[in-house]
Amino acid sequence: MSLTGKTIAVLGGTGAEGSGLAFRWAHAGLTVIIGSREAAKAQVAAAALNALLGRAAIEGVDNATAAARGDIIVLTVPYAAATTTALGVKEHLGGKIFLDVTVPLIPPKFDRVQLPDGRSAVEQLAEKLGPDVSVVAAFQNVGAHHLKDLAHTVDCDVLVCGDSREAREAAVALAEAAGLVGIHAGALANAAAAEAMTSVLIAINKAYKAKASGIRITGLPPRT
Amino acid sequence: MSLTGKTIAVLGGTGAEGSGLAFRWAHAGLTVIIGSREAAKAQVAAAALNALLGRAAIEGVDNATAAARGDIIVLTVPYAAATTTALGVKEHLGGKIFLDVTVPLIPPKFDRVQLPDGRSAVEQLAEKLGPDVSVVAAFQNVGAHHLKDLAHTVDCDVLVCGDSREAREAAVALAEAAGLVGIHAGALANAAAAEAMTSVLIAINKAYKAKASGIRITGLPPRT
């Protein structure tokens, strides 16, 4: 799927993961706006990203404005704020692609798999958003650490799960634009694996004193 | 953990995964017996493995005898038979390590994550076995395809999840003995990620026409 002419709206784009993805997408030439609860905070974060980019590429607005103007809406807020943020802009999501990056990490045991109600958090969110929104999950396992350092290879594949092929293809294209490899990983229900894997990676970081463990999928045809 | 002097009992050792692991462990010099519902079937499978090994290393017995004689009991039956098989030999498991290799794949949608009751199948099994059995989960993502071909590198890491450090270390040692890398991946609850990932790998195989996709954990200290 071509992302040309599309506006990518990153809700919670002032956080580490959201601003990192916004930076990489803007660097790749995509049209990116970041949203926050307060427009002023988003403007400050956008200014910092533009300084890093060396040009005024990214605009900062409040979440509702971002959702209204975006063609692809990306949710990167902490898990505790995910449902509220998404439902708060629901009126602007109809007919659009909604990319959920959030992970159900529940304090204090971040290193323990705790799927809410025993299935993927994104499935539950998708039900609340209704059938008119094409929900896809991706980037759950990608740490924010090195996203703003283009010289650093982020050694992690992006599992893309969704029930809409168009939405999955958009997420795979967004992974590529960020310098990563997006992999079609099946239905939205399969996001449970990616969500759970984040807790496993945190457990692995702890066990091996690593900072940013990740996953790679092996056994695929050669990547071009 | 040293496996020297321990007997590894593989329940369901006539299947592709169980016989593949039994073969690799026996090849590494470990003491291995395989169990089946019928002793005669286990004897036939053991004879085939011994022919491949070039020596009479593996013995075939019924599951109860295998469980009674084993120090580490490995469950490799299909998911539908997992609980019945494990509970059927429960009297022989007290104080031992029980390594669950099974994956909750529920027909007809093998490529869709379906965690029974919304959490890892192995946690539920562990509750039924009681606190006197040290349950650990591993090898969920390792396909059987190439286990009997020692020249073939199995390109997949082994996530090891369990609440007992001793049991996790035994599973990591068993992964190494099989020529694989075992990775401490946290509590038994985290096996949900490994169980779910198997459905994701099946979905990926389907999407990419691959035969044996797997996972590798990146970002760890160099492997020695």
PDB file of N, CA, C and O in Angstrom, chain B residues 3-4 27 30 57 62 91 98 103 113 152 155 165 205 212:
ATOM      1  N   LEU B   3      22.651 -32.603  33.299  1.00  0.00           N
ATOM      2  CA  LEU B   3      21.650 -33.639  33.015  1.00  0.00           C
ATOM      3  C   LEU B   3      22.250 -35.033  33.175  1.00  0.00           C
ATOM      4  O   LEU B   3      21.559 -36.033  32.968  1.00  0.00           O
ATOM      5  N   THR B   4      23.518 -35.086  33.548  1.00  0.00           N
ATOM      6  CA  THR B   4      24.190 -36.377  33.700  1.00  0.00           C
ATOM      7  C   THR B   4      23.508 -37.206  34.788  1.00  0.00           C
ATOM      8  O   THR B   4      23.206 -36.692  35.865  1.00  0.00           O
ATOM      9  N   HIS B  27      21.276 -38.561  21.025  1.00  0.00           N
ATOM     10  CA  HIS B  27      22.497 -38.297  20.256  1.00  0.00           C
ATOM     11  C   HIS B  27      23.513 -37.537  21.099  1.00  0.00           C
ATOM     12  O   HIS B  27      24.720 -37.734  20.989  1.00  0.00           O
ATOM     13  N   LEU B  30      22.424 -38.285  26.385  1.00  0.00           N
ATOM     14  CA  LEU B  30      21.522 -38.346  27.543  1.00  0.00           C
ATOM     15  C   LEU B  30      20.788 -39.695  27.575  1.00  0.00           C
ATOM     16  O   LEU B  30      20.647 -40.366  26.557  1.00  0.00           O
ATOM     17  N   ALA B  57      20.082 -47.067  22.078  1.00  0.00           N
ATOM     18  CA  ALA B  57      20.157 -46.072  23.160  1.00  0.00           C
ATOM     19  C   ALA B  57      18.815 -45.827  23.829  1.00  0.00           C
ATOM     20  O   ALA B  57      18.744 -45.598  25.029  1.00  0.00           O
ATOM     21  N   ASP B  62       5.368 -48.057  28.075  1.00  0.00           N
ATOM     22  CA  ASP B  62       4.112 -47.306  28.139  1.00  0.00           C
ATOM     23  C   ASP B  62       4.326 -46.021  28.941  1.00  0.00           C
ATOM     24  O   ASP B  62       5.306 -45.892  29.688  1.00  0.00           O
ATOM     25  N   GLU B  91       0.625 -39.740  39.624  1.00  0.00           N
ATOM     26  CA  GLU B  91       1.218 -40.372  40.823  1.00  0.00           C
ATOM     27  C   GLU B  91       2.739 -40.537  40.709  1.00  0.00           C
ATOM     28  O   GLU B  91       3.419 -40.705  41.720  1.00  0.00           O
ATOM     29  N   PHE B  98       8.591 -31.406  35.240  1.00  0.00           N
ATOM     30  CA  PHE B  98       7.646 -31.769  34.180  1.00  0.00           C
ATOM     31  C   PHE B  98       7.737 -30.703  33.090  1.00  0.00           C
ATOM     32  O   PHE B  98       7.372 -29.550  33.303  1.00  0.00           O
ATOM     33  N   VAL B 103       1.087 -27.381  22.721  1.00  0.00           N
ATOM     34  CA  VAL B 103       0.597 -26.061  22.300  1.00  0.00           C
ATOM     35  C   VAL B 103      -0.911 -26.148  22.101  1.00  0.00           C
ATOM     36  O   VAL B 103      -1.388 -27.072  21.437  1.00  0.00           O
ATOM     37  N   VAL B 113      -4.703 -17.441  17.279  1.00  0.00           N
ATOM     38  CA  VAL B 113      -4.431 -17.600  18.706  1.00  0.00           C
ATOM     39  C   VAL B 113      -5.742 -17.881  19.446  1.00  0.00           C
ATOM     40  O   VAL B 113      -6.702 -17.117  19.329  1.00  0.00           O
ATOM     41  N   HIS B 152      21.010 -30.152   9.805  1.00  0.00           N
ATOM     42  CA  HIS B 152      20.160 -28.980   9.597  1.00  0.00           C
ATOM     43  C   HIS B 152      20.128 -28.118  10.864  1.00  0.00           C
ATOM     44  O   HIS B 152      19.769 -28.597  11.938  1.00  0.00           O
ATOM     45  N   ASP B 155      16.517 -23.137  13.039  1.00  0.00           N
ATOM     46  CA  ASP B 155      16.695 -21.687  13.220  1.00  0.00           C
ATOM     47  C   ASP B 155      15.585 -21.111  14.105  1.00  0.00           C
ATOM     48  O   ASP B 155      14.743 -20.340  13.659  1.00  0.00           O
ATOM     49  N   ARG B 165      13.255 -22.133  39.243  1.00  0.00           N
ATOM     50  CA  ARG B 165      14.522 -21.877  38.553  1.00  0.00           C
ATOM     51  C   ARG B 165      15.188 -23.186  38.144  1.00  0.00           C
ATOM     52  O   ARG B 165      15.733 -23.298  37.044  1.00  0.00           O
ATOM     53  N   ASN B 205       3.653 -18.812   8.143  1.00  0.00           N
ATOM     54  CA  ASN B 205       3.950 -19.850   7.139  1.00  0.00           C
ATOM     55  C   ASN B 205       2.957 -19.768   5.981  1.00  0.00           C
ATOM     56  O   ASN B 205       3.328 -19.866   4.815  1.00  0.00           O
ATOM     57  N   ALA B 212       8.741 -23.564   7.746  1.00  0.00           N
ATOM     58  CA  ALA B 212       9.150 -23.677   9.150  1.00  0.00           C
ATOM     59  C   ALA B 212       9.678 -22.340   9.643  1.00  0.00           C
ATOM     60  O   ALA B 212      10.852 -22.207   9.953  1.00  0.00           O
TER      61      ALA B 212
END
